[in-house]
């Protein structure tokens, strides 16, 4: 009744169609499987580059912050050194026994913005270019200073003080009475016989405007740290 040959051909045709679609599906799946690792590698590479960029930016940020901090620190230090506190080193023996050679001091440059210099303050003032002297204030504006018989006289009265290392041998210009003008100060070194100070014409009376500041603290040697 049925033609067996035709039936076999039909079945074979169907089998071929089924095989075709199966092969196609397998190829599609393999192609899809191969594409996944490629995309993952690209994504991983992108993540690595992004992390690398982030690290570089972080390092640059820290570097710029460090530079800004250093500049601020330098600016603050310069401001403090210019207007508030200055470090200096004592050279010579003119202030013995109070200050010794190679003592390191902090000079308060702001204090005389708040008050006038006082008697016995240890001050710093310029002598010549890049050379500064450190001495003690003895005479104040308007006073008459004289040195006689090894002692200091202020307005005719002997000055009681214990800063001098010894009696004064030479009165220099102060052997005769010296009357100080407004804003003028008479200064001496504590080592009175080994000091260039207001007794010497080359130094003379110190105007208020030349006073840089007051010795505030000895910071070295450490065993001699002291406030003045």
CSV table of C-alpha atoms in Angstrom, one decimal:
chain,number,residue,atom,x,y,z
A,1,UNK,CA,0.0,0.0,0.0
A,2,UNK,CA,2.8,2.4,0.9
A,3,UNK,CA,6.0,2.9,-1.1
A,4,UNK,CA,8.7,1.8,1.3
A,5,UNK,CA,11.4,3.6,-0.7
A,6,UNK,CA,9.6,6.9,-0.4
A,7,UNK,CA,9.1,6.4,3.3
A,8,UNK,CA,12.8,5.7,3.8
A,9,UNK,CA,13.7,8.8,1.7
A,10,UNK,CA,11.4,10.9,3.9
A,11,UNK,CA,12.9,9.6,7.1
A,12,UNK,CA,16.4,10.2,5.8
A,13,UNK,CA,15.5,13.7,4.8
A,14,UNK,CA,14.1,14.4,8.3
A,15,UNK,CA,17.2,12.9,9.9
A,16,UNK,CA,19.4,15.2,7.7
A,17,UNK,CA,17.4,18.2,8.8
A,18,UNK,CA,17.6,17.2,12.5
A,19,UNK,CA,21.4,16.7,12.1
A,20,UNK,CA,21.8,20.1,10.4
A,21,UNK,CA,20.1,21.9,13.2
A,22,UNK,CA,22.0,20.0,15.9
A,23,UNK,CA,25.3,20.9,14.3
A,24,UNK,CA,24.3,24.5,14.0
A,25,UNK,CA,23.3,24.6,17.6
A,26,UNK,CA,26.6,23.0,18.7
A,27,UNK,CA,28.6,25.6,16.6
A,28,UNK,CA,26.6,28.4,18.1
A,29,UNK,CA,27.1,27.2,21.6
A,30,UNK,CA,30.9,26.7,21.1
A,31,UNK,CA,31.1,30.2,19.6
A,32,UNK,CA,29.3,31.6,22.5
A,33,UNK,CA,31.6,29.7,24.9
A,34,UNK,CA,34.7,31.1,23.2
A,35,UNK,CA,33.4,34.7,23.4
A,36,UNK,CA,32.9,34.6,27.1
A,37,UNK,CA,36.6,34.3,28.1
A,38,UNK,CA,37.5,37.1,25.6
A,39,UNK,CA,35.0,39.5,27.2
A,40,UNK,CA,36.2,38.5,30.7
A,41,UNK,CA,39.9,39.2,29.7
A,42,UNK,CA,39.0,42.6,28.4
A,43,UNK,CA,37.0,43.4,31.5
A,44,UNK,CA,39.9,42.2,33.8
A,45,UNK,CA,42.4,44.2,31.7
A,46,UNK,CA,40.1,47.3,32.1
A,47,UNK,CA,39.9,46.8,35.9
A,48,UNK,CA,43.7,46.5,36.1
A,49,UNK,CA,44.2,49.7,34.2
A,50,UNK,CA,41.6,51.4,36.3
A,51,UNK,CA,43.3,50.3,39.5
A,52,UNK,CA,46.7,51.3,38.1
A,53,UNK,CA,45.4,54.8,37.3
A,54,UNK,CA,43.8,55.1,40.7
A,55,UNK,CA,47.1,54.2,42.4
A,56,UNK,CA,49.0,56.8,40.3
A,57,UNK,CA,46.4,59.5,41.1
A,58,UNK,CA,46.6,58.6,44.8
A,59,UNK,CA,50.4,58.9,44.8
A,60,UNK,CA,50.2,62.2,43.0
A,61,UNK,CA,47.6,63.5,45.4
A,62,UNK,CA,49.8,62.5,48.4
A,63,UNK,CA,52.8,64.1,46.7
A,64,UNK,CA,51.0,67.4,46.1
A,65,UNK,CA,49.7,67.4,49.7
A,66,UNK,CA,53.2,66.9,50.9
A,67,UNK,CA,54.5,69.8,48.8
A,68,UNK,CA,51.8,72.1,50.0
A,69,UNK,CA,52.5,71.1,53.7
A,70,UNK,CA,56.2,71.8,53.2
A,71,UNK,CA,55.5,75.2,51.6
A,72,UNK,CA,53.1,76.1,54.4
A,73,UNK,CA,55.6,75.0,57.0
A,74,UNK,CA,58.4,77.0,55.3
A,75,UNK,CA,56.1,80.0,55.1
A,76,UNK,CA,55.1,79.8,58.8
A,77,UNK,CA,58.7,79.2,59.8
A,78,UNK,CA,59.8,82.3,57.8
A,79,UNK,CA,57.0,84.4,59.3
A,80,UNK,CA,57.9,83.3,62.8
A,81,UNK,CA,61.6,83.9,62.2
A,82,UNK,CA,61.0,87.4,60.7
A,83,UNK,CA,58.5,88.7,63.2
A,84,UNK,CA,58.4,86.6,66.3
A,85,UNK,CA,61.4,84.3,67.3
A,86,UNK,CA,64.9,84.2,65.8
A,87,UNK,CA,67.7,81.8,66.7
A,88,UNK,CA,71.2,83.1,67.1
A,89,UNK,CA,74.6,81.9,68.3
A,90,UNK,CA,76.8,83.7,70.8
A,91,UNK,CA,80.3,84.4,69.6
A,92,UNK,CA,83.0,85.6,72.0
A,93,UNK,CA,83.3,86.2,75.7
A,94,UNK,CA,81.8,89.7,76.2
A,95,UNK,CA,78.7,88.4,78.0
A,96,UNK,CA,80.4,85.9,80.4
A,97,UNK,CA,79.4,84.7,82.9
A,98,UNK,CA,75.8,85.0,81.8
A,99,UNK,CA,76.4,83.8,78.2
A,100,UNK,CA,79.3,81.7,76.9
A,101,UNK,CA,80.8,81.3,73.5
A,102,UNK,CA,78.7,79.0,71.2
A,103,UNK,CA,75.6,79.3,73.3
A,104,UNK,CA,72.5,79.1,71.2
A,105,UNK,CA,69.7,81.5,72.0
A,106,UNK,CA,66.1,82.2,70.9
A,107,UNK,CA,65.5,86.0,70.5
A,108,UNK,CA,62.0,87.3,71.1
A,109,UNK,CA,61.5,89.8,68.3
A,110,UNK,CA,57.9,90.6,69.2
A,111,UNK,CA,58.1,91.5,72.8
A,112,UNK,CA,59.0,95.1,72.2
A,113,UNK,CA,55.8,95.5,70.2
A,114,UNK,CA,54.0,95.0,73.5
A,115,UNK,CA,56.3,96.9,75.9
A,116,UNK,CA,59.4,99.1,76.0
A,117,UNK,CA,62.9,97.7,76.7
A,118,UNK,CA,63.7,97.4,80.4
A,119,UNK,CA,66.9,97.8,82.3
A,120,UNK,CA,68.9,94.6,82.4
A,121,UNK,CA,67.2,93.2,79.3
A,122,UNK,CA,69.7,91.3,77.1
A,123,UNK,CA,69.2,92.6,73.6
A,124,UNK,CA,70.4,92.0,70.1
A,125,UNK,CA,71.3,94.9,67.7
A,126,UNK,CA,73.2,95.2,64.4
A,127,UNK,CA,76.8,96.3,64.5
A,128,UNK,CA,77.6,96.1,60.8
A,129,UNK,CA,76.4,94.1,57.8
A,130,UNK,CA,75.5,90.6,59.0
A,131,UNK,CA,77.2,91.2,62.3
A,132,UNK,CA,75.0,91.5,65.5
A,133,UNK,CA,75.9,92.3,69.0
A,134,UNK,CA,74.3,91.0,72.2
A,135,UNK,CA,74.5,93.2,75.3
A,136,UNK,CA,72.7,94.2,78.4
A,137,UNK,CA,70.7,97.4,78.8
A,138,UNK,CA,72.0,99.6,81.6
A,139,UNK,CA,70.8,103.1,80.8
A,140,UNK,CA,67.3,104.1,79.8
A,141,UNK,CA,66.0,107.0,77.7
A,142,UNK,CA,66.4,110.3,79.5
A,143,UNK,CA,68.8,109.0,82.1
A,144,UNK,CA,72.4,110.2,82.7
A,145,UNK,CA,75.0,107.4,82.8
A,146,UNK,CA,78.5,107.6,84.1
A,147,UNK,CA,81.2,105.1,85.0
A,148,UNK,CA,83.6,106.0,87.7
A,149,UNK,CA,85.7,104.2,90.3
A,150,UNK,CA,84.8,100.9,88.7
A,151,UNK,CA,81.0,101.4,89.2
A,152,UNK,CA,78.0,102.5,87.1
A,153,UNK,CA,76.1,105.6,88.1
A,154,UNK,CA,72.6,106.4,86.9
A,155,UNK,CA,71.5,110.0,87.5
A,156,UNK,CA,74.2,110.4,90.0
A,157,UNK,CA,73.3,107.3,92.0
A,158,UNK,CA,75.3,104.1,92.1
A,159,UNK,CA,73.6,101.3,90.2
A,160,UNK,CA,73.1,98.2,92.3
A,161,UNK,CA,73.5,95.2,90.1
A,162,UNK,CA,75.2,91.8,90.1
A,163,UNK,CA,75.5,91.0,86.4
A,164,UNK,CA,79.0,92.5,86.0
A,165,UNK,CA,81.8,89.9,86.1
A,166,UNK,CA,84.2,92.3,87.8
A,167,UNK,CA,84.8,96.0,88.5
A,168,UNK,CA,85.1,98.2,85.4
A,169,UNK,CA,88.6,99.2,84.6
A,170,UNK,CA,87.8,101.7,81.8
A,171,UNK,CA,84.8,103.9,81.6
A,172,UNK,CA,85.5,104.9,78.0
A,173,UNK,CA,83.1,107.6,76.7
A,174,UNK,CA,81.1,107.1,79.9
A,175,UNK,CA,83.9,108.3,82.1
A,176,UNK,CA,82.1,111.6,81.7
A,177,UNK,CA,78.3,111.8,82.2
A,178,UNK,CA,76.3,110.8,79.1
A,179,UNK,CA,72.7,111.9,79.0
A,180,UNK,CA,70.5,109.7,76.8
A,181,UNK,CA,68.0,111.1,74.4
A,182,UNK,CA,64.5,109.9,73.7
A,183,UNK,CA,64.5,106.2,72.6
A,184,UNK,CA,68.3,105.8,73.3
A,185,UNK,CA,69.8,103.1,75.4
A,186,UNK,CA,73.2,102.5,77.0
A,187,UNK,CA,74.4,98.9,76.9
A,188,UNK,CA,77.3,97.0,78.4
A,189,UNK,CA,78.6,93.4,78.2
A,190,UNK,CA,78.6,91.5,81.4
A,191,UNK,CA,82.3,90.8,81.0
A,192,UNK,CA,82.9,94.5,81.4
A,193,UNK,CA,86.6,94.5,80.8
A,194,UNK,CA,86.4,92.4,77.7
A,195,UNK,CA,83.4,93.9,75.9
A,196,UNK,CA,82.9,96.3,73.0
A,197,UNK,CA,79.7,98.2,74.0
A,198,UNK,CA,78.3,101.7,74.5
A,199,UNK,CA,81.6,102.9,76.0
A,200,UNK,CA,83.2,102.6,72.6
A,201,UNK,CA,82.6,105.4,70.0
A,202,UNK,CA,82.3,102.8,67.2
A,203,UNK,CA,79.2,101.4,69.0
A,204,UNK,CA,77.9,104.2,71.2
A,205,UNK,CA,74.4,104.7,72.2
A,206,UNK,CA,71.8,102.3,70.8
A,207,UNK,CA,68.7,103.8,69.3
A,208,UNK,CA,65.4,102.0,70.0
A,209,UNK,CA,64.8,101.4,66.3
A,210,UNK,CA,68.0,99.3,66.1
A,211,UNK,CA,67.0,96.8,68.8
A,212,UNK,CA,66.0,93.6,67.1
A,213,UNK,CA,64.8,91.7,70.1
A,214,UNK,CA,65.3,90.4,73.6
A,215,UNK,CA,67.2,87.2,74.5
A,216,UNK,CA,64.4,84.9,75.6
A,217,UNK,CA,65.8,81.5,76.1
A,218,UNK,CA,69.1,79.6,75.9
A,219,UNK,CA,68.4,76.3,74.0
A,220,UNK,CA,71.9,74.9,73.8
A,221,UNK,CA,73.9,73.4,75.5
A,222,UNK,CA,71.1,71.4,76.8
A,223,UNK,CA,72.4,71.2,80.4
A,224,UNK,CA,72.3,75.1,80.5
A,225,UNK,CA,68.8,75.6,79.1
A,226,UNK,CA,67.5,78.8,80.7
A,227,UNK,CA,64.9,81.5,80.2
A,228,UNK,CA,66.0,85.2,80.6
